[in-house]
Amino acid sequence: MNNDVESQVALEREGPHEPPQPELNARARRVLKHLDAVLPDVDALYRDLHQHPELSAQEAHTAAEVARRLEAEGYEVTRGIGGHGVVGLLCNGDGPTVMLRGDMDALPIEEKTGLSYASHVTTPDGEPVMHACGHDVHTVCLTGTAALLARSRDAWRGTVMVVAQPAEETLQGARAMLEDGLYARFGTPDVVLGQHTAPLPVGAFMHREGATMMGSANVRIRLFGRGAHGATPHLAVDPVVMGASLVMRLQTIVSRELSPQEAAVVTVGHFQAGTRANVIPYEALLELTVRTEDDAVQARVLAAIERIAKADAEASAAPRPPQVEVLSSSPVNYNDPALLRRIRDAHAGWFGSGALVPGMLVPQSEDFPRFAQGPRQAVPTAFWFMGVTPLKAWNEAPGTTPLEKVSHLPGPHTSLYAPDREGSLRKGCESLTVAALACLHAGTASRDS
Ligand SMILES: [Zn+2]
Ligand SMILES: [Zn+2]
C-alpha cells in the first residue's frame, strides 16, 4: 500500500535522517495486533453513521453509539458535555494524559456518491444531510483506537481521554465542551491529538509544524440607508451602491494593507438588498469570511473591515453607522512544533517515510485549536491529515503533482466526497493509535514481541 502511495505522491524524503522507532513500533505492534478484531465493529459503526448523519448540535445517535462502545471497553464515560459531547477516560497507571479528539457532525449537503451506504437523510424541513467532511471517519477511528488501547493495557501507561466533539462545522462544539468544564471536570490533558480526512491518496499522511490550518472569522455587516422610489435616487441614501462599493473596497485589505508574507483571504459570500427593480431599499446585508495564517493578522483584518465599512457609510451620508458583527471565529490551528515532530516521526516509523507528503497550510478552519487553551497554560496540540481517496481514483485523476490531482478529485464539503472505506478506517485507527502511543509511557516489558 505504501509503495503505491509512494509512486503517486511527491514525497517528503526524510528517510535516512529520521530517528528509527523500533521501541515504539514494537509497542504499536502489541496494540495493533487487536486491529483485525476491532475493525468489523469500526466498519459497522462507520456505515451506520455515514447512512444516518446528524447536523451540528444534533448528534444524539452518534454520541450514544460512541458512549456505548467506550463503556463496553471499560472507559469511564460522561455524556452531554457541551451539547452531545462524550468524554471517556481510561486511567492506566502513572503517565501523561493524552486527549484524542474526534468530531461527530455532518453537513447540509445532498450525497451523490452512489455508495450502497449513502445517506438519504433529510431534516424535517427537507434539508439533505451528508457526512461530507469525513467526521464519521474521525469518530469511528476514535472508537476503534479507544478499543485498541483498552485491550492492550500492558503496552502503555498513562491516561487516555477520548473526546467525541459535537458541532465542529459551526465552530461551536469545542468551545461549548470547554465552557461546560471539559478540563475543569476531567483534568487538563498534557497533549491533545486530532486528525482529519483529506483528498490525498489513502495511506498518505500530511503534517505541518506551526500553523497547519488558517484561522477564520465570519462577519455580518448591516448597512443602513434611506429608501425611496427607484426613479428618485437623489431622495435616497442607496444601500445597494454603498454595499457594492464596500465589496470592492474590502478586497483592498489583502492587496493593499497586508504584507505579501501575510497570507489572508477576505470573501464576501452573501450580499442581499432590495426586492424590486424600482425600489431603493433601506438596508443591505453582507456576510464575509476571513481566513488568516496568524491571529494578530486576523485582528488587523477585522479592524480594517469595521473601519472601511464605517467610513464608506459616512462617505455615503448614511443615516447611521453600519452594524459590524463577528458571527463566529476560530483561531489558527497551530501545531506545537516538538509534539508535531514526535507524531510525524512516529508515523514515518510506522507507515514508512514514503507515506508522508510535504505539509501545506490549509485554508480551511477548525475549532480544534480551542483545545490548546488550557485554564492555566497552553496545551500542546497536534493535528494531521490522512488521505482517504481510493488509489484507483487517485491514479486516474489528471495531473502529475498532488495539487493538480486534488483539483480533479471530490474534496470535503462536496456531494461526491467518498473516502475509501476499508483503507481509511484501517489507516486512521493505526495513525491515531501510533500517535497516542508516541505520547503515552511504555508499559510493562513485552511478552510477545
Ligand atoms: Zn468540514
Ligand atoms: Zn471537518
Short mmCIF file of C-alpha atoms and ligand atoms in Angstrom, two decimals:
data_model
loop_
_atom_site.label_atom_id
_atom_site.label_comp_id
_atom_site.label_asym_id
_atom_site.label_seq_id
_atom_site.Cartn_x
_atom_site.Cartn_y
_atom_site.Cartn_z
CA MET A 1 0.00 0.00 0.00
CA ASN A 2 2.76 2.42 0.92
CA ASN A 3 4.59 1.67 -2.28
CA ASP A 4 1.55 2.58 -4.33
CA VAL A 5 1.27 5.84 -2.47
CA GLU A 6 4.98 6.42 -2.90
CA SER A 7 4.77 6.15 -6.63
CA GLN A 8 1.98 8.68 -6.89
CA VAL A 9 2.82 11.48 -4.50
CA ALA A 10 5.69 13.92 -4.45
CA LEU A 11 7.12 12.71 -1.23
CA GLU A 12 8.98 14.16 1.63
CA ARG A 13 12.15 12.11 1.54
CA GLU A 14 13.35 12.34 5.09
CA GLY A 15 14.13 8.66 5.38
CA PRO A 16 17.77 8.49 6.37
CA HIS A 17 17.50 11.46 8.77
CA GLU A 18 14.56 10.11 10.72
CA PRO A 19 15.14 8.50 14.06
CA PRO A 20 14.23 4.84 13.77
CA GLN A 21 11.35 3.89 16.02
CA PRO A 22 11.99 0.24 16.93
CA GLU A 23 10.75 0.58 20.51
CA LEU A 24 7.61 2.49 19.53
CA ASN A 25 6.91 0.15 16.62
CA ALA A 26 7.23 -2.83 18.95
CA ARG A 27 4.65 -1.27 21.30
CA ALA A 28 2.42 -0.37 18.37
CA ARG A 29 2.53 -3.98 17.18
CA ARG A 30 1.38 -5.16 20.62
CA VAL A 31 -1.61 -2.79 20.48
CA LEU A 32 -2.45 -3.13 16.79
CA LYS A 33 -2.48 -6.92 16.88
CA HIS A 34 -6.08 -6.37 18.05
CA LEU A 35 -6.93 -4.30 14.96
CA ASP A 36 -8.45 -7.11 12.91
CA ALA A 37 -10.72 -7.93 15.85
CA VAL A 38 -11.75 -4.30 16.27
CA LEU A 39 -12.24 -3.36 12.60
CA PRO A 40 -15.56 -5.15 11.93
CA ASP A 41 -17.28 -3.01 14.57
CA VAL A 42 -15.46 0.11 13.34
CA ASP A 43 -16.76 -0.63 9.86
CA ALA A 44 -20.31 -1.36 11.06
CA LEU A 45 -20.40 1.90 13.01
CA TYR A 46 -18.99 3.78 10.01
CA ARG A 47 -21.71 2.51 7.67
CA ASP A 48 -24.34 3.33 10.30
CA LEU A 49 -23.05 6.87 10.88
CA HIS A 50 -22.50 7.53 7.18
CA GLN A 51 -26.03 6.43 6.40
CA HIS A 52 -27.50 8.35 9.36
CA PRO A 53 -25.58 11.64 9.51
CA GLU A 54 -26.59 14.27 12.05
CA LEU A 55 -26.18 18.02 11.69
CA SER A 56 -24.19 20.14 14.14
CA ALA A 57 -25.60 20.10 17.68
CA GLN A 58 -27.97 17.24 16.79
CA GLU A 59 -25.53 14.32 17.17
CA ALA A 60 -27.68 12.35 19.65
CA HIS A 61 -27.49 8.97 17.89
CA THR A 62 -23.79 9.27 17.08
CA ALA A 63 -22.94 10.28 20.65
CA ALA A 64 -24.99 7.41 22.09
CA GLU A 65 -23.19 4.87 19.87
CA VAL A 66 -19.78 6.27 20.85
CA ALA A 67 -20.62 6.32 24.57
CA ARG A 68 -21.94 2.75 24.48
CA ARG A 69 -18.77 1.47 22.84
CA LEU A 70 -16.44 3.31 25.21
CA GLU A 71 -18.33 1.90 28.22
CA ALA A 72 -18.12 -1.60 26.81
CA GLU A 73 -14.32 -1.22 26.63
CA GLY A 74 -14.11 -0.10 30.27
CA TYR A 75 -13.90 3.67 29.87
CA GLU A 76 -15.43 5.94 32.48
CA VAL A 77 -17.93 7.75 30.28
CA THR A 78 -19.71 11.08 30.69
CA ARG A 79 -22.36 12.15 28.20
CA GLY A 80 -23.82 15.53 27.35
CA ILE A 81 -20.74 17.74 27.68
CA GLY A 82 -21.28 20.97 25.73
CA GLY A 83 -24.31 19.51 23.96
CA HIS A 84 -23.86 15.95 22.70
CA GLY A 85 -20.15 15.77 23.60
CA VAL A 86 -18.89 12.50 25.07
CA VAL A 87 -15.83 12.08 27.30
CA GLY A 88 -14.27 8.69 28.01
CA LEU A 89 -11.43 8.28 30.50
CA LEU A 90 -9.18 5.25 30.81
CA CYS A 91 -6.68 5.64 33.64
CA ASN A 92 -3.88 3.11 33.31
CA GLY A 93 -1.12 3.95 35.77
CA ASP A 94 1.32 6.83 36.03
CA GLY A 95 1.95 8.75 32.88
CA PRO A 96 0.70 11.63 30.79
CA THR A 97 -2.92 12.31 29.94
CA VAL A 98 -3.36 12.10 26.18
CA MET A 99 -6.55 13.54 24.78
CA LEU A 100 -7.79 12.10 21.49
CA ARG A 101 -10.41 14.20 19.75
CA GLY A 102 -12.82 13.23 17.00
CA ASP A 103 -15.71 15.34 15.70
CA MET A 104 -19.14 13.88 15.00
CA ASP A 105 -21.28 16.30 12.96
CA ALA A 106 -22.36 16.26 9.31
CA LEU A 107 -23.28 18.95 6.78
CA PRO A 108 -26.43 20.15 4.99
CA ILE A 109 -25.29 18.71 1.64
CA GLU A 110 -27.03 16.16 -0.59
CA GLU A 111 -24.98 12.99 -1.02
CA LYS A 112 -24.46 11.93 -4.64
CA THR A 113 -21.73 9.32 -4.18
CA GLY A 114 -23.99 6.42 -5.17
CA LEU A 115 -22.48 4.30 -2.39
CA SER A 116 -24.61 1.44 -1.06
CA TYR A 117 -24.43 3.10 2.37
CA ALA A 118 -25.01 6.66 1.09
CA SER A 119 -27.15 9.00 3.17
CA HIS A 120 -30.73 9.69 2.13
CA VAL A 121 -31.38 11.64 5.31
CA THR A 122 -33.21 14.93 5.22
CA THR A 123 -34.18 17.21 8.08
CA PRO A 124 -37.89 17.80 8.87
CA ASP A 125 -37.52 20.94 6.70
CA GLY A 126 -36.37 18.82 3.76
CA GLU A 127 -32.71 19.79 4.03
CA PRO A 128 -30.37 16.97 2.93
CA VAL A 129 -27.69 15.79 5.36
CA MET A 130 -24.37 14.15 4.48
CA HIS A 131 -21.08 13.27 6.14
CA ALA A 132 -19.25 15.35 3.55
CA CYS A 133 -16.30 16.28 5.77
CA GLY A 134 -15.35 12.76 6.86
CA HIS A 135 -16.26 13.31 10.51
CA ASP A 136 -17.73 9.81 10.50
CA VAL A 137 -14.23 8.53 9.70
CA HIS A 138 -12.84 10.58 12.60
CA THR A 139 -15.47 9.27 15.00
CA VAL A 140 -15.04 5.59 14.21
CA CYS A 141 -11.24 5.80 14.19
CA LEU A 142 -11.60 7.36 17.65
CA THR A 143 -13.74 4.50 18.99
CA GLY A 144 -11.51 1.98 17.22
CA THR A 145 -8.37 3.44 18.78
CA ALA A 146 -10.08 3.60 22.17
CA ALA A 147 -10.87 -0.12 21.89
CA LEU A 148 -7.33 -0.99 20.80
CA LEU A 149 -5.77 0.85 23.73
CA ALA A 150 -8.25 -0.65 26.19
CA ARG A 151 -7.41 -4.17 25.02
CA SER A 152 -3.65 -3.74 25.39
CA ARG A 153 -3.21 -2.02 28.73
CA ASP A 154 0.10 -3.73 29.46
CA ALA A 155 1.64 -1.99 26.43
CA TRP A 156 1.29 1.58 27.75
CA ARG A 157 0.88 3.70 30.87
CA GLY A 158 -0.94 6.97 31.45
CA THR A 159 -4.47 8.21 30.91
CA VAL A 160 -6.35 8.19 27.64
CA MET A 161 -9.03 10.87 27.40
CA VAL A 162 -11.34 10.23 24.47
CA VAL A 163 -13.35 13.27 23.39
CA ALA A 164 -16.13 12.95 20.81
CA GLN A 165 -16.98 16.52 19.92
CA PRO A 166 -20.25 17.86 18.52
CA ALA A 167 -20.80 20.93 16.31
CA GLU A 168 -17.41 21.38 14.67
CA GLU A 169 -18.85 22.66 11.40
CA THR A 170 -20.41 25.60 13.20
CA LEU A 171 -17.13 26.15 15.11
CA GLN A 172 -19.06 25.98 18.39
CA GLY A 173 -18.56 22.49 19.78
CA ALA A 174 -15.02 22.70 21.16
CA ARG A 175 -15.76 25.93 22.96
CA ALA A 176 -19.05 24.55 24.29
CA MET A 177 -17.28 21.49 25.71
CA LEU A 178 -14.56 23.63 27.33
CA GLU A 179 -17.15 26.03 28.76
CA ASP A 180 -19.04 23.04 30.11
CA GLY A 181 -15.97 22.17 32.17
CA LEU A 182 -14.12 19.68 29.97
CA TYR A 183 -10.76 20.48 31.56
CA ALA A 184 -12.13 21.52 34.96
CA ARG A 185 -14.06 18.27 35.42
CA PHE A 186 -11.83 15.73 33.71
CA GLY A 187 -8.40 17.35 34.05
CA THR A 188 -6.28 19.30 31.61
CA PRO A 189 -4.56 16.87 29.27
CA ASP A 190 -0.81 17.00 28.65
CA VAL A 191 -1.30 16.82 24.90
CA VAL A 192 -4.27 16.89 22.51
CA LEU A 193 -4.23 14.93 19.25
CA GLY A 194 -6.61 15.03 16.29
CA GLN A 195 -6.73 14.00 12.65
CA HIS A 196 -8.76 14.98 9.59
CA THR A 197 -9.52 13.28 6.30
CA ALA A 198 -8.05 14.86 3.15
CA PRO A 199 -8.38 14.20 -0.59
CA LEU A 200 -4.88 12.71 -0.69
CA PRO A 201 -4.40 9.04 -1.60
CA VAL A 202 -5.45 6.66 1.14
CA GLY A 203 -2.41 5.71 3.20
CA ALA A 204 -0.74 9.13 2.78
CA PHE A 205 -0.34 11.48 5.75
CA MET A 206 0.41 15.19 5.88
CA HIS A 207 1.91 17.04 8.86
CA ARG A 208 2.96 20.67 9.22
CA GLU A 209 4.80 22.31 12.09
CA GLY A 210 3.28 25.55 13.36
CA ALA A 211 0.22 26.88 11.52
CA THR A 212 -1.49 23.99 9.72
CA MET A 213 -4.96 25.46 9.12
CA MET A 214 -5.95 29.10 8.82
CA GLY A 215 -7.92 30.91 11.48
CA SER A 216 -11.35 32.11 10.39
CA ALA A 217 -13.98 34.66 11.23
CA ASN A 218 -17.42 35.12 9.74
CA VAL A 219 -18.62 38.71 9.77
CA ARG A 220 -22.03 40.26 9.11
CA ILE A 221 -22.35 43.89 8.06
CA ARG A 222 -25.72 45.67 8.04
CA LEU A 223 -25.66 48.89 6.04
CA PHE A 224 -28.35 51.47 6.72
CA GLY A 225 -29.55 53.82 4.00
CA ARG A 226 -32.75 55.69 3.22
CA GLY A 227 -35.29 54.10 0.90
CA ALA A 228 -37.03 55.88 -1.98
CA HIS A 229 -38.64 55.33 -5.38
CA GLY A 230 -36.13 53.95 -7.85
CA ALA A 231 -36.78 56.99 -10.03
CA THR A 232 -35.71 59.43 -7.31
CA PRO A 233 -32.26 58.36 -6.14
CA HIS A 234 -31.49 61.94 -5.08
CA LEU A 235 -34.05 61.47 -2.28
CA ALA A 236 -32.41 58.25 -1.09
CA VAL A 237 -29.21 57.08 0.54
CA ASP A 238 -28.78 53.97 -1.58
CA PRO A 239 -27.50 50.98 0.43
CA VAL A 240 -27.10 48.90 -2.77
CA VAL A 241 -24.48 51.31 -4.12
CA MET A 242 -22.94 51.56 -0.67
CA GLY A 243 -22.72 47.77 -0.43
CA ALA A 244 -21.37 47.36 -3.98
CA SER A 245 -18.64 49.87 -3.26
CA LEU A 246 -17.88 48.16 0.05
CA VAL A 247 -17.49 44.72 -1.62
CA MET A 248 -14.83 46.16 -3.92
CA ARG A 249 -13.13 48.21 -1.23
CA LEU A 250 -12.88 45.24 1.15
CA GLN A 251 -10.69 43.49 -1.43
CA THR A 252 -8.02 46.12 -0.83
CA ILE A 253 -7.42 44.88 2.71
CA VAL A 254 -5.47 41.86 1.46
CA SER A 255 -4.00 43.55 -1.61
CA ARG A 256 -3.10 46.93 -0.06
CA GLU A 257 -2.89 46.60 3.72
CA LEU A 258 -1.19 43.25 4.34
CA SER A 259 2.35 42.33 3.54
CA PRO A 260 2.87 39.75 0.78
CA GLN A 261 4.18 37.47 3.55
CA GLU A 262 0.87 37.59 5.41
CA ALA A 263 -1.48 35.01 3.91
CA ALA A 264 -5.13 36.01 4.17
CA VAL A 265 -8.47 35.70 2.39
CA VAL A 266 -11.44 38.06 2.51
CA THR A 267 -14.51 36.73 0.70
CA VAL A 268 -17.93 38.35 0.58
CA GLY A 269 -20.11 35.27 0.18
CA HIS A 270 -23.51 36.84 0.73
CA PHE A 271 -24.90 40.21 -0.39
CA GLN A 272 -28.58 40.86 -0.04
CA ALA A 273 -30.51 44.06 -0.64
CA GLY A 274 -33.81 45.17 -2.05
CA THR A 275 -36.83 43.43 -3.54
CA ARG A 276 -37.77 45.26 -6.78
CA ALA A 277 -36.02 46.99 -9.67
CA ASN A 278 -37.78 50.27 -8.96
CA VAL A 279 -37.42 50.42 -5.18
CA ILE A 280 -34.35 51.69 -3.36
CA PRO A 281 -34.28 49.71 -0.12
CA TYR A 282 -33.42 50.89 3.37
CA GLU A 283 -30.81 48.27 4.17
CA ALA A 284 -28.18 45.98 2.69
CA LEU A 285 -26.69 42.90 4.30
CA LEU A 286 -23.22 41.49 3.62
CA GLU A 287 -21.67 38.35 5.04
CA LEU A 288 -17.95 37.72 4.82
CA THR A 289 -15.50 35.05 5.68
CA VAL A 290 -11.96 35.95 6.70
CA ARG A 291 -9.05 33.48 6.75
CA THR A 292 -5.59 34.25 8.11
CA GLU A 293 -2.42 32.40 8.98
CA ASP A 294 -1.87 34.43 12.10
CA ASP A 295 -4.25 35.50 14.87
CA ALA A 296 -2.75 39.02 15.02
CA VAL A 297 -3.36 39.44 11.27
CA GLN A 298 -6.96 38.32 11.80
CA ALA A 299 -7.40 41.09 14.38
CA ARG A 300 -5.98 43.65 11.92
CA VAL A 301 -8.23 42.43 9.09
CA LEU A 302 -11.33 42.58 11.31
CA ALA A 303 -10.40 46.10 12.42
CA ALA A 304 -9.91 47.13 8.78
CA ILE A 305 -13.33 45.71 7.80
CA GLU A 306 -15.02 47.74 10.51
CA ARG A 307 -13.05 50.90 9.69
CA ILE A 308 -13.81 50.69 5.95
CA ALA A 309 -17.49 49.85 6.47
CA LYS A 310 -17.96 52.81 8.80
CA ALA A 311 -16.02 55.24 6.63
CA ASP A 312 -17.84 54.12 3.47
CA ALA A 313 -21.18 54.61 5.19
CA GLU A 314 -20.15 58.04 6.36
CA ALA A 315 -18.92 58.97 2.89
CA SER A 316 -22.36 57.98 1.56
CA ALA A 317 -24.13 60.14 4.19
CA ALA A 318 -25.76 57.07 5.72
CA PRO A 319 -28.30 57.98 8.42
CA ARG A 320 -26.47 55.79 10.91
CA PRO A 321 -23.25 53.79 11.12
CA PRO A 322 -23.31 50.19 9.96
CA GLN A 323 -23.58 47.26 12.34
CA VAL A 324 -20.47 45.07 12.10
CA GLU A 325 -20.77 41.77 13.92
CA VAL A 326 -18.35 38.82 14.18
CA LEU A 327 -20.71 35.81 13.96
CA SER A 328 -18.15 33.09 14.67
CA SER A 329 -14.42 32.71 14.70
CA SER A 330 -11.73 30.14 15.18
CA PRO A 331 -8.06 30.65 15.90
CA VAL A 332 -5.26 29.44 13.68
CA ASN A 333 -4.80 25.68 14.08
CA TYR A 334 -1.26 25.78 15.39
CA ASN A 335 0.75 22.59 15.85
CA ASP A 336 3.20 22.56 18.74
CA PRO A 337 6.44 22.00 16.78
CA ALA A 338 8.03 19.47 19.15
CA LEU A 339 4.82 17.47 19.52
CA LEU A 340 4.15 17.56 15.79
CA ARG A 341 7.67 16.28 15.06
CA ARG A 342 7.14 13.45 17.54
CA ILE A 343 3.90 12.42 15.81
CA ARG A 344 5.38 12.77 12.33
CA ASP A 345 8.41 10.66 13.31
CA ALA A 346 6.10 8.07 14.83
CA HIS A 347 4.03 7.92 11.63
CA ALA A 348 7.17 7.79 9.48
CA GLY A 349 8.45 4.94 11.64
CA TRP A 350 5.21 3.00 11.39
CA PHE A 351 3.99 3.72 7.85
CA GLY A 352 7.41 4.39 6.27
CA SER A 353 8.58 7.86 5.31
CA GLY A 354 7.19 7.24 1.80
CA ALA A 355 3.70 7.66 3.25
CA LEU A 356 4.34 11.27 4.31
CA VAL A 357 3.60 14.16 1.95
CA PRO A 358 5.01 17.67 2.44
CA GLY A 359 2.97 19.77 4.85
CA MET A 360 0.89 22.59 3.38
CA LEU A 361 -1.04 25.35 5.09
CA VAL A 362 -4.74 24.51 4.64
CA PRO A 363 -7.09 27.50 4.16
CA GLN A 364 -9.99 25.71 5.82
CA SER A 365 -10.54 26.20 9.55
CA GLU A 366 -11.18 24.02 12.57
CA ASP A 367 -12.28 24.63 16.12
CA PHE A 368 -9.72 22.04 17.28
CA PRO A 369 -7.21 24.79 18.28
CA ARG A 370 -9.62 25.83 21.07
CA PHE A 371 -8.37 22.77 22.97
CA ALA A 372 -4.91 24.41 23.15
CA GLN A 373 -6.32 26.97 25.57
CA GLY A 374 -5.90 25.33 28.96
CA PRO A 375 -7.16 27.09 32.10
CA ARG A 376 -3.65 27.83 33.37
CA GLN A 377 -1.36 27.41 30.39
CA ALA A 378 -1.36 26.48 26.75
CA VAL A 379 -1.78 22.78 25.99
CA PRO A 380 0.38 21.40 23.15
CA THR A 381 -1.79 20.17 20.28
CA ALA A 382 -1.04 18.26 17.09
CA PHE A 383 -3.38 17.84 14.13
CA TRP A 384 -2.57 15.97 10.95
CA PHE A 385 -4.28 14.98 7.70
CA MET A 386 -4.92 11.46 6.46
CA GLY A 387 -5.53 10.68 2.82
CA VAL A 388 -8.81 8.88 2.07
CA THR A 389 -9.02 8.96 -1.74
CA PRO A 390 -9.20 5.47 -3.26
CA LEU A 391 -5.91 4.72 -5.01
CA LYS A 392 -7.66 3.92 -8.29
CA ALA A 393 -9.34 7.34 -8.34
CA TRP A 394 -6.05 9.00 -7.38
CA ASN A 395 -4.12 7.22 -10.11
CA GLU A 396 -6.74 8.04 -12.74
CA ALA A 397 -7.05 11.73 -11.78
CA PRO A 398 -5.39 14.02 -14.35
CA GLY A 399 -2.19 15.79 -13.39
CA THR A 400 1.18 14.81 -12.06
CA THR A 401 1.55 16.86 -8.87
CA PRO A 402 -0.66 16.25 -5.81
CA LEU A 403 -2.12 19.75 -6.18
CA GLU A 404 -3.17 19.07 -9.79
CA LYS A 405 -4.70 15.72 -8.86
CA VAL A 406 -6.51 17.12 -5.82
CA SER A 407 -8.14 19.78 -8.03
CA HIS A 408 -9.75 16.97 -10.07
CA LEU A 409 -10.94 14.88 -7.13
CA PRO A 410 -14.03 15.42 -4.99
CA GLY A 411 -12.93 17.15 -1.82
CA PRO A 412 -14.56 17.66 1.56
CA HIS A 413 -17.82 19.64 1.65
CA THR A 414 -18.89 18.27 -1.75
CA SER A 415 -21.67 15.82 -2.65
CA LEU A 416 -19.16 13.31 -4.04
CA TYR A 417 -16.67 13.07 -1.16
CA ALA A 418 -16.35 9.31 -0.67
CA PRO A 419 -13.47 8.05 1.48
CA ASP A 420 -12.04 4.63 0.63
CA ARG A 421 -13.81 2.77 3.42
CA GLU A 422 -11.52 -0.12 4.16
CA GLY A 423 -8.23 1.73 3.76
CA SER A 424 -9.31 4.87 5.61
CA LEU A 425 -10.64 3.04 8.64
CA ARG A 426 -7.61 0.77 8.97
CA LYS A 427 -5.04 3.54 8.41
CA GLY A 428 -7.00 6.02 10.53
CA CYS A 429 -7.05 3.65 13.52
CA GLU A 430 -3.35 2.95 13.05
CA SER A 431 -2.38 6.62 12.80
CA LEU A 432 -4.30 7.68 15.89
CA THR A 433 -3.09 4.67 17.89
CA VAL A 434 0.57 5.15 16.95
CA ALA A 435 0.32 8.87 17.73
CA ALA A 436 -1.25 8.15 21.14
CA LEU A 437 1.46 5.60 21.96
CA ALA A 438 4.15 8.12 20.98
CA CYS A 439 2.84 10.34 23.80
CA LEU A 440 1.97 7.72 26.44
CA HIS A 441 4.59 5.99 28.56
CA ALA A 442 5.79 2.49 27.73
CA GLY A 443 4.06 -0.32 29.56
CA THR A 444 5.49 -3.47 31.05
CA ALA A 445 8.09 -5.45 29.14
CA SER A 446 6.58 -7.19 26.19
CA ARG A 447 5.86 -10.87 26.44
CA ASP A 448 5.01 -11.29 22.83
CA SER A 449 7.17 -9.07 20.69
ZN ZN B 1 -15.98 20.49 7.39
ZN ZN B 2 -14.07 18.69 9.11
#
